[in-house]
Rosetta silent file (secondary structure, phi, psi, omega in degrees, C-alpha in Angstrom):
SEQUENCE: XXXXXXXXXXXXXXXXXXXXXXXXXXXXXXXXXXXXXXXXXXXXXXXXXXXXXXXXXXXXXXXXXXXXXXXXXXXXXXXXXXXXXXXXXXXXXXXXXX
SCORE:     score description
SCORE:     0.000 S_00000001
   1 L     0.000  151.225 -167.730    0.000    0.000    0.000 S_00000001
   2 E   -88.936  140.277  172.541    0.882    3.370   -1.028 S_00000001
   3 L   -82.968  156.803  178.946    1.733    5.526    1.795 S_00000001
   4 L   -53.529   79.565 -152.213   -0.750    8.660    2.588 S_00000001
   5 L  -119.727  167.671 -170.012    1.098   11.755    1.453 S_00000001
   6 L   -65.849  104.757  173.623   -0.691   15.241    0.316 S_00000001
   7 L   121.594  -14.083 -169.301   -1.504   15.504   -3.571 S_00000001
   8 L  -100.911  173.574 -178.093   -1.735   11.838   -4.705 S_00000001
   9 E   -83.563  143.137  169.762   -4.774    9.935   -5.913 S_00000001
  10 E  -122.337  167.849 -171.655   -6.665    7.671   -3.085 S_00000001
  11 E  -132.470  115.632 -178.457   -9.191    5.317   -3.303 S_00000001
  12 E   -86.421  120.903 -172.291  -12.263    5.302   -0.627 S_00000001
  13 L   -68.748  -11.379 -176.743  -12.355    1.260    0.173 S_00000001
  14 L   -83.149  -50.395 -167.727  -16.130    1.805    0.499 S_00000001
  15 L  -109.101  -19.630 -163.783  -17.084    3.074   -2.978 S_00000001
  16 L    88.932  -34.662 -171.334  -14.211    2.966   -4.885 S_00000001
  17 L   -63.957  131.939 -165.085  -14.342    6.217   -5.972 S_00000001
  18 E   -92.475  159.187 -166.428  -10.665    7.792   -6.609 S_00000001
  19 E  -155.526  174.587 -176.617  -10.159   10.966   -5.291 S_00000001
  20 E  -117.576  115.129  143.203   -7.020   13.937   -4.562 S_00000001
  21 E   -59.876  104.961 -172.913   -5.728   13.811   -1.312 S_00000001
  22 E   -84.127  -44.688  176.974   -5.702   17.140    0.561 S_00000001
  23 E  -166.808  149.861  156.630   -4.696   16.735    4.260 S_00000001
  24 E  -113.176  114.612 -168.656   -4.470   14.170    7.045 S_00000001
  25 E  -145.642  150.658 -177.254   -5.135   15.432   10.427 S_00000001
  26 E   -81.475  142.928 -177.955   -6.231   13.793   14.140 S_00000001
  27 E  -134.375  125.300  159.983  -10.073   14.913   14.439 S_00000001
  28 E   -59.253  105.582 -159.828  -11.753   15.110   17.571 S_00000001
  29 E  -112.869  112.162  156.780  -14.780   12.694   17.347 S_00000001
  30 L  -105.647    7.325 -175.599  -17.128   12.189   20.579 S_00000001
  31 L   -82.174  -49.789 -165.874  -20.137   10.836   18.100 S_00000001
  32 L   -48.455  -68.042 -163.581  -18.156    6.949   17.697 S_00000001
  33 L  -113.459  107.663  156.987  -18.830    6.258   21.521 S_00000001
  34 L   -60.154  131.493  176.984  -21.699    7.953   22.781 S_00000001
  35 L    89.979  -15.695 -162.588  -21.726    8.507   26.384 S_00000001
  36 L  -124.010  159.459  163.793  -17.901    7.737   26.614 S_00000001
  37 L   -44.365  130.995 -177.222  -14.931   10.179   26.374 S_00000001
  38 L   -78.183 -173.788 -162.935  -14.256   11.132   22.565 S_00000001
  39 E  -155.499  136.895  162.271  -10.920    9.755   20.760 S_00000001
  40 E   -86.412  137.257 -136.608   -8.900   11.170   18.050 S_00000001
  41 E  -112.173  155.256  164.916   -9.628    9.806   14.574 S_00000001
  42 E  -109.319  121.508  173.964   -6.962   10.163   11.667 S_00000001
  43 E  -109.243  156.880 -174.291   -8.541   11.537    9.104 S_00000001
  44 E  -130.131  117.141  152.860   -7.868   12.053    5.209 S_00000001
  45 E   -66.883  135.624 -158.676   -9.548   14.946    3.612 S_00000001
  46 E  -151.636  159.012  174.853  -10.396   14.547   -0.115 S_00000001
  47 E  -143.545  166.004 -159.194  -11.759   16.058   -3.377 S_00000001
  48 L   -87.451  115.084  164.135  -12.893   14.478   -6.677 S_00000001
  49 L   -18.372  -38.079 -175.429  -10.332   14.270   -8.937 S_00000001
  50 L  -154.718  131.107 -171.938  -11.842   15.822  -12.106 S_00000001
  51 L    68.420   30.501  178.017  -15.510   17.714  -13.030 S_00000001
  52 L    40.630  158.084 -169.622  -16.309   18.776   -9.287 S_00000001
  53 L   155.539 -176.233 -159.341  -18.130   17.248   -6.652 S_00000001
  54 L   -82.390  121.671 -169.145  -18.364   17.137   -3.485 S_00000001
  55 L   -56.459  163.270 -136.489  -15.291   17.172   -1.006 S_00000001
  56 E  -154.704  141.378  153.705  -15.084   13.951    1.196 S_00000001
  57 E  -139.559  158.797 -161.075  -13.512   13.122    4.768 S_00000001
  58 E  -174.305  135.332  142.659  -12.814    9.400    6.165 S_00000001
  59 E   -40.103   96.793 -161.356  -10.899    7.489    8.408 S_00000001
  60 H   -46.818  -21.296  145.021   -7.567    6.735    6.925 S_00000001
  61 H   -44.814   -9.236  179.149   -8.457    3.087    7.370 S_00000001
  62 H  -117.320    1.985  153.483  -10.975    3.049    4.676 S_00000001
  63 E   -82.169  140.285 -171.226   -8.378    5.150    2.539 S_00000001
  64 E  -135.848  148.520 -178.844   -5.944    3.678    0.384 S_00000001
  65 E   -90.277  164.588  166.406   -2.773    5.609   -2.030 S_00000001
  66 L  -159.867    8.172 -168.879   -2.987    4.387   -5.325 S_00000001
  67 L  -159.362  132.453  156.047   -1.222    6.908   -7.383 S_00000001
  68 L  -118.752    6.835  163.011    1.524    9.660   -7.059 S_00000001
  69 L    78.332   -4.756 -115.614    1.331   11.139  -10.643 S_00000001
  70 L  -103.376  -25.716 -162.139    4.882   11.137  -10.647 S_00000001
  71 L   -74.612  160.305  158.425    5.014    9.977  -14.639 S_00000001
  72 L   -75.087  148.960 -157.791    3.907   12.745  -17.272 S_00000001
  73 L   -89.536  119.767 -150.606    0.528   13.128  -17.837 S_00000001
  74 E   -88.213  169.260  164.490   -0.680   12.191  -21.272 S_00000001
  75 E   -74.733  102.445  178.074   -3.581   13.973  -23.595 S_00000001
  76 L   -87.155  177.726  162.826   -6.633   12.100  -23.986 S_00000001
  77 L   -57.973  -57.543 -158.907  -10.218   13.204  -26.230 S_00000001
  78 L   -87.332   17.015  177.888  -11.435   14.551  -22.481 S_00000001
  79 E   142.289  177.441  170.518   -8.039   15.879  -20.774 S_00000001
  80 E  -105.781  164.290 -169.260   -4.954   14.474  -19.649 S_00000001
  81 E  -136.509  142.461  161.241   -4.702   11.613  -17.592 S_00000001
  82 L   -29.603   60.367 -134.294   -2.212    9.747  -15.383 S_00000001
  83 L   -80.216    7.868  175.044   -0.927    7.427  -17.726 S_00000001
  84 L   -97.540  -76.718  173.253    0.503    5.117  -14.209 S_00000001
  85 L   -84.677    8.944 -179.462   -3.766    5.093  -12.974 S_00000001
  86 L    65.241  -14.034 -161.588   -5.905    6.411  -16.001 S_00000001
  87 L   -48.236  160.652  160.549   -7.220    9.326  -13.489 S_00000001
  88 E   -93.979  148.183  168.019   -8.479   12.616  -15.559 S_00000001
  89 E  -131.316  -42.630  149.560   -6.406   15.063  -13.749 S_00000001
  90 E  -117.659  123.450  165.975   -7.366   17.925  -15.965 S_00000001
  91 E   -83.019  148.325  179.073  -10.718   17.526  -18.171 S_00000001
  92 L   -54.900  152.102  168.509  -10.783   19.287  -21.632 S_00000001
  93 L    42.203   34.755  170.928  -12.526   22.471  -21.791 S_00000001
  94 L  -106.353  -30.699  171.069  -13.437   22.932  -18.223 S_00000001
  95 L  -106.916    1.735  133.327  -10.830   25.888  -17.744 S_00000001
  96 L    -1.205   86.141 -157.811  -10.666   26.773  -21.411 S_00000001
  97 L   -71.649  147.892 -158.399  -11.090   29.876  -22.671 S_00000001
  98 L  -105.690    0.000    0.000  -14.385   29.686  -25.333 S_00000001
């Protein structure tokens, strides 16, 4: 497993859905044990890779690396993509001036 570093693509183990890793930080949580002292959770903040949506947080157990980008990123019909993980990383014509 890839380790959890700022900028690379993850994968949420629930859905699948790949995503850009933004930050990992201990989060106070007192909702997991009701009634009991709260505990700090390691968390991974996330955002959809490509075409917006909604921004995402999870328990870095149900996060996984799966990418660092590191190769150059080639030109597809819709944008370029990671040519190591297929992600769109930029889609065509979403910053584009018309």
């Amino acid at each position: 497993m890839m380790d959890l570093q700022v900028g690379i693509t993850v994968r949420l183990r629930e859905t699948g859905e790949l995503m850009r890793l933004l930050a990992v930080e201990s989060v106070y949580d007192s909702s997991r044990r009701p009634g009991k002292q709260g505990v700090c959770v390691e968390t991974a903040f996330m955002r959809p890779l490509a075409g917006g949506g909604r921004e995402r947080d999870a328990p870095v157990e149900l996060v996984e690396g799966v990418c660092d980008h590191q190769k150059p990123l080639e030109e597809h019909e819709d944008g370029k993509r990671c040519p190591g993980c297929g992600a769109l990383i930029y889609p065509r014509g979403r910053h584009e001036a018309t």
